[in-house]
XYZ file of C-alpha atoms in Angstrom:
599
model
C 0.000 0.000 0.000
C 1.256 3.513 -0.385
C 0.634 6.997 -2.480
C 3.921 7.469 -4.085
C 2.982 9.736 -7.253
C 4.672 9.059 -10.192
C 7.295 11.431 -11.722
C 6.570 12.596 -15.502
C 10.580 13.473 -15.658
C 13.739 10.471 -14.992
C 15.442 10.670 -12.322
C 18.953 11.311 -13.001
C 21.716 10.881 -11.276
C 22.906 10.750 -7.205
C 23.042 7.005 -7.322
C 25.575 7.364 -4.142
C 22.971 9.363 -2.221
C 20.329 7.116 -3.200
C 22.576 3.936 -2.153
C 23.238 6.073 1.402
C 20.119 6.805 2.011
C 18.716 3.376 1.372
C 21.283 1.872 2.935
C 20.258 3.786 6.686
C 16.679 2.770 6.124
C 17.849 -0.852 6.101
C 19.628 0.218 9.224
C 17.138 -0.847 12.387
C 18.894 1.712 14.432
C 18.154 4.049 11.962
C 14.368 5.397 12.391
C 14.432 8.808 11.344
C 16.415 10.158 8.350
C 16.434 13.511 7.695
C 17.275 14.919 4.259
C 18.337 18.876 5.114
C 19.153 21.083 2.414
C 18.159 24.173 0.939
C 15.275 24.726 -1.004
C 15.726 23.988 -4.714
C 18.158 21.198 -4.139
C 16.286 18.462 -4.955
C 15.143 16.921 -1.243
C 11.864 16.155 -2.440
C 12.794 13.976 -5.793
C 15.877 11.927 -4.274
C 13.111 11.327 -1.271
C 10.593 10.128 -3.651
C 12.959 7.893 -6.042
C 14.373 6.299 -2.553
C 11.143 5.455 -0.896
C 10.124 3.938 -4.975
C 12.621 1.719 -4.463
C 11.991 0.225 -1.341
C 9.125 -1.477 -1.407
C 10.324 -5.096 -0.127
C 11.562 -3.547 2.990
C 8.455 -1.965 3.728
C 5.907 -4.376 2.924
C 2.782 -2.623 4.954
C 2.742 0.370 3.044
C 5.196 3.732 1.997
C 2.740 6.986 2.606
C 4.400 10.391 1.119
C 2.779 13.376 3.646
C 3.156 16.991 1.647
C 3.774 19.346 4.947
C 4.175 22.443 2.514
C 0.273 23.641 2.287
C 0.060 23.620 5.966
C 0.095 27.129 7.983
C 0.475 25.703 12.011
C 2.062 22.598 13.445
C -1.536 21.467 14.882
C -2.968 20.545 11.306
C 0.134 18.224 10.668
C -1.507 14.924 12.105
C -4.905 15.545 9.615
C -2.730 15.554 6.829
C -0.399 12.217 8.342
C -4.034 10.756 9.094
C -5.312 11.426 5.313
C -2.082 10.184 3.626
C -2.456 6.965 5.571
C -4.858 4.355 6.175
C -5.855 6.340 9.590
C -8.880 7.569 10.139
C -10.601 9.776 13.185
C -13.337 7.930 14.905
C -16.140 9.659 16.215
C -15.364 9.146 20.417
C -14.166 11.062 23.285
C -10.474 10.325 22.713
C -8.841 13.464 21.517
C -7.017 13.174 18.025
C -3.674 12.557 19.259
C -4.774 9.732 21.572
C -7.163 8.188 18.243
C -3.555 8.300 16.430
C -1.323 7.247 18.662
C -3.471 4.364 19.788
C -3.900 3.335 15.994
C 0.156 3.334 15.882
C 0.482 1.205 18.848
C -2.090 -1.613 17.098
C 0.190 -1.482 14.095
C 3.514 -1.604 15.997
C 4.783 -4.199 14.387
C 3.870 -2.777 10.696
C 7.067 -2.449 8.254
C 6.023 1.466 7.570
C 7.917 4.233 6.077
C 5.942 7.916 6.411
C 7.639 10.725 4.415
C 7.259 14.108 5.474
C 8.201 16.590 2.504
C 8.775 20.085 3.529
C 8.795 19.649 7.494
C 10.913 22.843 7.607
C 8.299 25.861 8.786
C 6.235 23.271 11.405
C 9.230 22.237 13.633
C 7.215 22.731 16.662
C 4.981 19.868 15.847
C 8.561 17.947 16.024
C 7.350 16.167 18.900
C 4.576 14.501 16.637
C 7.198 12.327 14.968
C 9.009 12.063 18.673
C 5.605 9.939 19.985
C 4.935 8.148 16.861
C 8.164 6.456 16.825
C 8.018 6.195 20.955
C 4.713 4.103 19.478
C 5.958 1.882 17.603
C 8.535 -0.557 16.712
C 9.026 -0.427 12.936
C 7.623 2.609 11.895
C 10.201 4.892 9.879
C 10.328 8.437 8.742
C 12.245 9.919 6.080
C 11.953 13.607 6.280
C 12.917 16.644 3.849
C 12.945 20.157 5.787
C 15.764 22.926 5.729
C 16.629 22.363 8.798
C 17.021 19.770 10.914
C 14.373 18.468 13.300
C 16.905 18.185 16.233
C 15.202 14.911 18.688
C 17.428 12.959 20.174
C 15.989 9.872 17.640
C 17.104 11.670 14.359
C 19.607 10.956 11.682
C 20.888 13.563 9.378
C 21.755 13.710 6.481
C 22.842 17.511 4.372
C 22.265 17.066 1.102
C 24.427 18.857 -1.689
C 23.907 20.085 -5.592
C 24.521 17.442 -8.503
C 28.094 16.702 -9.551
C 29.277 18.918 -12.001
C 33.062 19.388 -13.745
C 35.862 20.678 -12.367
C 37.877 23.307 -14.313
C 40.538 21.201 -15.840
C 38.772 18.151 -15.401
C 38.840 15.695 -18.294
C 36.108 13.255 -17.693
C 33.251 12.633 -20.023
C 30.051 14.555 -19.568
C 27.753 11.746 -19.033
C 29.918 10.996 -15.340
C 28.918 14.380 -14.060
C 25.068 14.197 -13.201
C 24.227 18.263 -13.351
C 25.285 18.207 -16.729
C 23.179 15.355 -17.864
C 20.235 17.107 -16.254
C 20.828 20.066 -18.258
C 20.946 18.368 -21.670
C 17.384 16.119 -20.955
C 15.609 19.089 -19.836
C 16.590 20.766 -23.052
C 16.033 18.092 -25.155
C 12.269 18.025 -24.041
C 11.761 21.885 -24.698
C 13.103 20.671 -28.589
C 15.886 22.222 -30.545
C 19.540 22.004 -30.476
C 19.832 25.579 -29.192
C 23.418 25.244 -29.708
C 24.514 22.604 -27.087
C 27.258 20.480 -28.720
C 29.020 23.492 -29.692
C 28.469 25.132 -26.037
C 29.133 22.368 -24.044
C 32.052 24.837 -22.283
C 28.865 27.181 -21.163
C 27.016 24.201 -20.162
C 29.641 23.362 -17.695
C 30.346 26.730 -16.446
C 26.538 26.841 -16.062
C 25.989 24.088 -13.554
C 29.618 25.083 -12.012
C 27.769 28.414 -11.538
C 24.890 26.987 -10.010
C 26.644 24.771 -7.936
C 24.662 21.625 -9.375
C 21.256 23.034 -7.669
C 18.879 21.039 -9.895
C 16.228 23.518 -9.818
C 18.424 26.227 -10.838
C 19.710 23.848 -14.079
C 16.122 23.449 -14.722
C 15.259 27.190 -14.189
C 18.426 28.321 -16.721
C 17.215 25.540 -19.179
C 13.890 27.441 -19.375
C 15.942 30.691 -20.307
C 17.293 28.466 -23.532
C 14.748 29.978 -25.849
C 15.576 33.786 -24.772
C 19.401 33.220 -24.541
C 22.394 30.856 -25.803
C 23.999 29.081 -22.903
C 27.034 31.302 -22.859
C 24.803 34.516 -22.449
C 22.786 32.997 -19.772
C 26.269 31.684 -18.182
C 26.925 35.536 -18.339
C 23.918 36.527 -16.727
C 24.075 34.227 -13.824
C 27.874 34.643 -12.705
C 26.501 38.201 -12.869
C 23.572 38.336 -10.499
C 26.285 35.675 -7.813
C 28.712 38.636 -7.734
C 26.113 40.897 -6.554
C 24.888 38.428 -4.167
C 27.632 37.316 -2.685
C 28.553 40.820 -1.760
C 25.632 42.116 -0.335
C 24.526 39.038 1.797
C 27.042 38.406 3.958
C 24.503 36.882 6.511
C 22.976 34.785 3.730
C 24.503 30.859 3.842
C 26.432 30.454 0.770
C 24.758 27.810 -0.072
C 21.542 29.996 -0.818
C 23.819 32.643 -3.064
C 23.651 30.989 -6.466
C 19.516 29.753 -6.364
C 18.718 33.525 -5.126
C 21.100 34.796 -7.658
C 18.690 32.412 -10.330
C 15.804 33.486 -9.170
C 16.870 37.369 -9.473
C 18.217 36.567 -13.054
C 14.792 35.081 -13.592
C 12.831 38.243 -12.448
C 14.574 40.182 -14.849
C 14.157 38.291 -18.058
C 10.513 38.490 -17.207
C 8.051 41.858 -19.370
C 6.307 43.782 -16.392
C 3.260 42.070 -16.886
C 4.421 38.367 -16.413
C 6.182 39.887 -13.519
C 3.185 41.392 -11.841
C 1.404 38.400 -12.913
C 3.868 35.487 -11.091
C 4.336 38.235 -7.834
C 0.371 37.601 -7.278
C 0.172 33.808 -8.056
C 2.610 33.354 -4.888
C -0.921 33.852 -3.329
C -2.252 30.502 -4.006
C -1.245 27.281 -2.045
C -1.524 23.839 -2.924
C -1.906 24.919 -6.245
C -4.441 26.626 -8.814
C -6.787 26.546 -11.473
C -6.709 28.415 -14.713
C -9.935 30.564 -13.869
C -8.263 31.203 -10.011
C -5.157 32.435 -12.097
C -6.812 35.074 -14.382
C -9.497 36.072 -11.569
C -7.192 36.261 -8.681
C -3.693 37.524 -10.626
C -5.161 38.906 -13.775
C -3.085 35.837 -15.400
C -4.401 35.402 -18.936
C -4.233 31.479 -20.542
C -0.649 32.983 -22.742
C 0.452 34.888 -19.666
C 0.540 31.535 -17.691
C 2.042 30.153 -21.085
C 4.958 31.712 -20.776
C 5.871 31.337 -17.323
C 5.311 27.368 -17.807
C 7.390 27.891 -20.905
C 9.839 29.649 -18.514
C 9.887 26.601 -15.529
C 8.165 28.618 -12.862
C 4.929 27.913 -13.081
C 4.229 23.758 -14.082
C 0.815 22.086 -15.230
C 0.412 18.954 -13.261
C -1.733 15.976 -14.973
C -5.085 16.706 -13.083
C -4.678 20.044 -15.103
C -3.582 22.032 -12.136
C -0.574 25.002 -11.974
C 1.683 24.993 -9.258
C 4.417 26.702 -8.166
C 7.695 25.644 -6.095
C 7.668 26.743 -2.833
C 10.859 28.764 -3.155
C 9.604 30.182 -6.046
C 6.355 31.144 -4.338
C 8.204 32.952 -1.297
C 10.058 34.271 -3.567
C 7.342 35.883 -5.253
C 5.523 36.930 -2.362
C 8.630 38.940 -1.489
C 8.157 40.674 -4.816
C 4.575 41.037 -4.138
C 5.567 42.770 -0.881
C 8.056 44.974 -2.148
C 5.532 46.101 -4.711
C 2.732 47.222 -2.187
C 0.722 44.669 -3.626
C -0.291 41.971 -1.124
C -3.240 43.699 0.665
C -4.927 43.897 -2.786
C -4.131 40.818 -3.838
C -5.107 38.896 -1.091
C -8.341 40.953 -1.024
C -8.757 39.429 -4.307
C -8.033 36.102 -2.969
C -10.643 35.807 -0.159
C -13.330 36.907 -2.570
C -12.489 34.555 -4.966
C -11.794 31.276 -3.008
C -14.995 32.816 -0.626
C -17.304 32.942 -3.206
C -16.964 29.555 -4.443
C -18.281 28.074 -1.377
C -20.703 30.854 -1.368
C -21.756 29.799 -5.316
C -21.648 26.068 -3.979
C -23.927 26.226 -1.606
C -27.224 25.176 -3.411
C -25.376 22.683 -5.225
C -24.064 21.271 -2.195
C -27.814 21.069 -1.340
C -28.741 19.338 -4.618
C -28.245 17.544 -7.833
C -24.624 18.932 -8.658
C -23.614 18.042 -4.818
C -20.979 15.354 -5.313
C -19.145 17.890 -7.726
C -19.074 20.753 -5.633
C -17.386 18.623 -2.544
C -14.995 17.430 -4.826
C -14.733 20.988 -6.002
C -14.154 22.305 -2.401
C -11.557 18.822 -1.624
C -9.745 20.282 -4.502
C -9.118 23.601 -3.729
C -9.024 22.731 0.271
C -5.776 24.504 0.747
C -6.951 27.652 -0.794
C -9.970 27.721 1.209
C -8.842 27.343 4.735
C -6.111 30.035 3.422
C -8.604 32.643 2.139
C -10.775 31.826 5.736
C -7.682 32.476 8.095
C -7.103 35.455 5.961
C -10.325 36.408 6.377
C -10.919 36.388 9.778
C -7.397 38.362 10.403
C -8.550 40.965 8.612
C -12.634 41.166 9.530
C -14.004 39.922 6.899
C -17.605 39.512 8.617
C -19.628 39.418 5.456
C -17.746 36.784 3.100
C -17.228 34.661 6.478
C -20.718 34.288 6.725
C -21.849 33.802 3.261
C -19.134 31.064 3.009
C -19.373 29.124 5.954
C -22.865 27.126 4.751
C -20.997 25.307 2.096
C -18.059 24.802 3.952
C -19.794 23.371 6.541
C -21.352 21.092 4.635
C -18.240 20.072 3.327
C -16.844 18.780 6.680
C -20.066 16.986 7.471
C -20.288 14.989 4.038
C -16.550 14.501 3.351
C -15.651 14.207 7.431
C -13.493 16.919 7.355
C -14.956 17.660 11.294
C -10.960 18.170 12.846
C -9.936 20.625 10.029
C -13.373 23.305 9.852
C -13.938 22.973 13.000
C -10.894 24.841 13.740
C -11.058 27.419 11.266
C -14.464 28.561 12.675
C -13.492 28.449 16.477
C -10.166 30.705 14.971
C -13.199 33.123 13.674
C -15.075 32.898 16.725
C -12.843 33.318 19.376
C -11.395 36.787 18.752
C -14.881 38.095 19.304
C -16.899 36.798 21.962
C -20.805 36.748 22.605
C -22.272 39.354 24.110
C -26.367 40.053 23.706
C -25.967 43.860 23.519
C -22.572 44.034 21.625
C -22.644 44.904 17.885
C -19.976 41.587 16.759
C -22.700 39.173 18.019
C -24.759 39.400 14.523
C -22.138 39.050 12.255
C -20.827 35.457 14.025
C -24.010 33.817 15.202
C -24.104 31.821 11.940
C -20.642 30.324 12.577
C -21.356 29.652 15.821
C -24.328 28.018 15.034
C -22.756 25.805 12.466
C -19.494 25.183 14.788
C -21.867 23.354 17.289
C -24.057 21.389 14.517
C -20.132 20.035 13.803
C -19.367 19.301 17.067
C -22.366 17.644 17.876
C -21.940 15.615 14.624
C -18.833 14.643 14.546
C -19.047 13.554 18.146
C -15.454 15.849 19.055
C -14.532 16.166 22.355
C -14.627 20.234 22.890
C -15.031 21.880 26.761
C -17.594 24.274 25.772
C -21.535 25.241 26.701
C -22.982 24.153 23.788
C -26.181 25.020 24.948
C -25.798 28.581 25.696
C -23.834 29.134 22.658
C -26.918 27.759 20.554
C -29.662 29.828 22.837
C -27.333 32.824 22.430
C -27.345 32.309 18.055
C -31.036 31.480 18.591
C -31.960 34.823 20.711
C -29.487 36.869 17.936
C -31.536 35.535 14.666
C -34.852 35.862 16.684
C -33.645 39.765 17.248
C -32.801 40.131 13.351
C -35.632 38.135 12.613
C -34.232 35.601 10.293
C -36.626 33.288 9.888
C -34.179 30.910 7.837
C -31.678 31.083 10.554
C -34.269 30.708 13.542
C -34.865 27.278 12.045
C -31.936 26.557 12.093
C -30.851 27.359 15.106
C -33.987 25.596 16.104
C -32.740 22.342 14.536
C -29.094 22.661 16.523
C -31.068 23.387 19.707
C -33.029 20.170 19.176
C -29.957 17.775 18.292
C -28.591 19.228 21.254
C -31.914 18.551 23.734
C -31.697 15.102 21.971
C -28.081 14.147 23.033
C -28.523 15.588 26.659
C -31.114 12.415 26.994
C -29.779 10.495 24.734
C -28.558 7.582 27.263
C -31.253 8.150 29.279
C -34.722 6.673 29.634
C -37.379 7.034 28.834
C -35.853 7.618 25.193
C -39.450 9.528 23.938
C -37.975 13.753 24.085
C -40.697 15.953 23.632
C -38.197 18.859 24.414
C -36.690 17.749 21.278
C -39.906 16.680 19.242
C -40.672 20.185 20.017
C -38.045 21.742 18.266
C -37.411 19.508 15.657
C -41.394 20.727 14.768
C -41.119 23.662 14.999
C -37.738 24.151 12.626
C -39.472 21.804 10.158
C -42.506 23.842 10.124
C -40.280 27.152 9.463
C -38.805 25.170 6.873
C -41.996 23.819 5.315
C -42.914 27.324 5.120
C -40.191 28.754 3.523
C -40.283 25.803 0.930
C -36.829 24.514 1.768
C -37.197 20.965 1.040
C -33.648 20.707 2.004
C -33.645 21.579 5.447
C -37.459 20.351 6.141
C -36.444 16.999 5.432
C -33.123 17.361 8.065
C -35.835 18.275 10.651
C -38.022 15.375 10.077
C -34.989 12.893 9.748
C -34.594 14.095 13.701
C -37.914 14.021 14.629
C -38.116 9.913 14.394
C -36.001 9.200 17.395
C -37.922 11.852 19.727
C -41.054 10.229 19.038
C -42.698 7.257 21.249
C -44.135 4.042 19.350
C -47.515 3.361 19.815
C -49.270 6.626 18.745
C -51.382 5.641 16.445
C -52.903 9.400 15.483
C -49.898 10.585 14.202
C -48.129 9.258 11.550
C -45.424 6.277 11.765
C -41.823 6.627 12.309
C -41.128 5.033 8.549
C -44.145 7.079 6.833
C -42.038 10.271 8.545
C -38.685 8.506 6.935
C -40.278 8.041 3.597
C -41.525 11.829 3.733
C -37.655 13.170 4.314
C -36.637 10.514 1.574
C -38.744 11.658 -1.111
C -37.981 15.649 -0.450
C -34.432 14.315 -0.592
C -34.769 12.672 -4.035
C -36.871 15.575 -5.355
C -33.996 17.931 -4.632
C -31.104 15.405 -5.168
C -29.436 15.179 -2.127
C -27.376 12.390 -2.700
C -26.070 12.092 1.082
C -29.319 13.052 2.943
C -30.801 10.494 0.594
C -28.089 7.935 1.339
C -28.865 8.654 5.370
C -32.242 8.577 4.904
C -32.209 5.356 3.664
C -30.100 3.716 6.326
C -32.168 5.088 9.101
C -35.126 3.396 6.912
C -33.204 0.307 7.313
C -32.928 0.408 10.810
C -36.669 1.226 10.733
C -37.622 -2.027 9.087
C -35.289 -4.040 11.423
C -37.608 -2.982 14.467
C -40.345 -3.392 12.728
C -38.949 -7.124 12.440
C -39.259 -7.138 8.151
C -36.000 -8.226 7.401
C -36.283 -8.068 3.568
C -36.809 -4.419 3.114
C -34.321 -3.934 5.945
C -31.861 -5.593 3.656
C -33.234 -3.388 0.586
C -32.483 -0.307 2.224
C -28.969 -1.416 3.420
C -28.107 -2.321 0.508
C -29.066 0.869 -0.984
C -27.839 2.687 1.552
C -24.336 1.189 1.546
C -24.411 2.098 -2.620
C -25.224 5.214 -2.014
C -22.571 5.836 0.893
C -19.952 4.551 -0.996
C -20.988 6.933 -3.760
């Protein structure tokens, strides 16, 4: 099992550091390896073609974990939990205990986790401290800039790609930098002069110091300049750098010295253009590109053409980390990131806000896959949000995104993007900031009731106080469903109890669905009536059964194609049928049900 992905380029080269590193892996004292370079240097690729390769000595499964999308240290166990078979259960047990428990029932598991770009979430360190304190077999190989420094690690520094020597009178094909060079320039197509320059070539990579993504950076420079003028260029830009960073590791010189080369070969539109798509993390679409960064489909042309912007095979652009930073330093310099990430919010805002009533029907497994895509973006464009007061998007997003954590079980991640936009302002009944949050808060306790998380709050004054704030602005959508939080939280206050009949909850869960039923909102009119089932006592035969009340809720949910309330719907129908002791359509619905869950 694992989720290596595939490489569309050959590796080349560094067989000794891939015969190292695989050799210390072998090594049973050897449990965490940590690859520590600078960015650019090609961490991430030897990583990848090492774990490829070492498949028999890992039998139970190599998971790759990208750290680089991730803004705090607390979100790194979702994403170790998501790139592995893992998965949170809905109990008490906090996360940590869920995963650490999970790694002591596997401790005997031949597993390798890589971490790729650990470097800005060293204080979640202690993460990889407990997992291997949990465990027996469990390995990490980790990429970061710097090293993780537990007592448990191995270190390894790794250098650029072996280039020639002035003087030296080996063939080309020995020195791996060099053979990097000429592939990636046979793939853009031409000669462009290369047998002739092979001199350039040389002092090129020497330049460079062998940093593959500087080689593949000047390679993209091959249809604007001959090697020797881009040799030129480069030992240039060094000079400069080398003199005016003294407190910059020398190691960093030559790829900043690329980078600036690169800046400058760019018009001022594909500069201003590049400066605002350092914006986006975890990649980007083609319509984010032009509506965010003004990026037209020729603009992002030619910075593909030029290596620093790539088109992955989902049809994707992304840019390299380094390359980002660098261009949100540009973006900086230039006055421009206020705007720009103004520009951001609304965009990646406004998709959930778009989404929402497709989320609620037909379209709604598209627009969760739309929202999984862009997940990065999102939580970016929320934190950003709620740093800078962004009252109005916040709420007209957080429906959808809601949604999204409920159907896709994203309850860890949302729920702690709207406690971050919560908790800086506080409820108050008299105080102005209690309108614009109620609907967060509202939501935040529907998705900590659902997803069963273990959170030391008052969940039911927090609902009475949203309640008592959309009864004030009189917002008769919201008042249901507040209404409809209030009851699931009446109904799990009794829940182990007994009697189970709740007319407390019946109550509510009425009197939201009538609301609803008023409004003509199928969708949330058949939520109410799935809840009002298990308030109800059996036996009262002048109201209508619990299954007739099921089969209501299911056929609002088909009219308005709600593929998951229909899927739920249909498994509480099969639980319906096994009390009422008819075992055949109990199996009809669970059948259906586990179809449609699946889906």
């Amino acid at each position: 099992m694992q989720n290596l992905v595939l490489t569309p380029t050959p590796f080349i080269g560094r067989s000794q550091e891939v015969a190292e590193i695989s050799e210390l892996l072998d090594d049973p004292s050897c449990r965490l390896l940590t690859l520590v370079g600078p960015g650019g240097i090609g961490k991430t690729r030897l990583a990848m073609e090492v774990a490829s390769r070492k498949h028999d000595s890992f039998p139970d499964g190599i998971f790759v974990v990208p750290l680089a999308p991730l803004n705090r240290a607390d979100d790194m166990l979702t994403s170790i939990a998501e790139a592995t078979p893992f998965r949170f259960q809905h109990d008490s047990r906090h996360p940590r205990k869920q995963f650490f428990d999970y790694l002591r029932e596997k401790h005997t598991k031949r597993i390798l986790l890589v971490l790729d770009n650990f470097e800005h979430l060293l204080k979640g360190a202690e993460i990889v401290s407990e997992s291997l304190a949990s465990t027996t077999n469990l390995k990490f190989l980790v990429t970061s800039r710097e090293a993780l420094n537990l007592q448990e690690e191995w270190v390894r520094q790794i250098t650029g790609m072996s280039y020639p020597d002035q003087g030296d009178s080996r063939p080309l094909e020995d020195f791996s930098a060099v053979q990097l060079f000429l592939d990636r320039a046979h793939r853009i197509g031409g000669d462009f002069g290369l047998i002739e320059d092979t001199r350039s070539i040389i002092e090129i990579c020497r330049l460079v110091e062998g940093v593959p993504l500087a080689i593949e950076l000047a390679v993209g420079w091959l249809k604007t300049l001959r090697p020797a003028d881009i040799a030129h260029e480069i030992q240039h830009n060094m000079d400069i750098l080398a003199t005016r960073s003294r407190n910059l590791p020398e190691r960093h010189r030559s790829i900043r010295s690329v980078f600036n080369h690169s800046w400058k070969l760019l018009c001022e539109d594909e500069r201003e253009i590049f400066q605002k798509l350092s914006v986006f993390r975890g990649g980007f679409t083609r319509e984010a590109a032009e509506v965010v960064a003004g990026a037209s489909l020729y603009a992002l042309a030619g910075l593909v053409d030029k290596s620093l912007v790539h088109l992955n095979a989902a049809g994707r652009y992304h840019v390299h980390e380094l390359l980002r930073q660098y261009g949100a330093e540009q973006m900086s310099t230039a006055n421009q990131t206020v705007r720009v990430q103004q520009a951001y919010i609304e965009y990646y805002l406004g998709i959930l806000h778009r989404l929402e009533p497709e989320i609620k029907g037909r379209q709604q497994i598209a627009a969760l896959d739309s929202i999984q895509a862009d997940f990065e973006n999102i939580r970016g464009a929320w934190q950003l949000a709620v740093q800078q007061g962004k009252f109005t998007l916040l709420n007209q997003a957080v429906e959808s995104l809601h949604f999204f954590a409920d159907m896709r079980g994203r309850y860890q991640e949302v729920i702690a993007l709207l406690r971050a936009a919560i908790t800086p302002f506080p409820h108050t009944s008299d105080h102005e900031q209690t309108y614009p949050m109620y609907r967060i808060q509202a939501r935040l306790v529907r998705l900590i009731l659902l997803g069963n998380m273990r959170i030391d709050s008052d969940l039911r004054a927090q609902i009475d106080s949203c309640l008592a704030a959309a009864r004030r602005q009189q917002d008769q959508a919201e008042i249901g469903f507040c209404l409809l939080v209030s009851g699931i939280v009446t109904f799990w206050e009794v829940y182990n109890k007994w009697p189970k009949h709740n007319p407390e909850a019946l109550r509510l869960f009425e009197e939201s669905y009538n609301i609803y039923n008023r409004l003509g909102d199928l969708f949330y009119a058949a939520d109410a009536l799935s809840w009002i089932v298990p308030c109800k006592t059996s036996g009262r035969e002048e109201e209508d059964s619990s299954t007739e009340i099921l089969r209501r809720s299911l056929d609002m949910r088909n009219a308005i194609g709600d593929r998951n309330g229909v899927a739920w719907i249909t498994l509480n129908l099969a639980t319906s049928m096994r009390g009422e002791y008819d075992y055949i359509e109990c199996e009809r619905y669970a059948r259906q049900a586990l179809m449609l869950m699946r889906e």
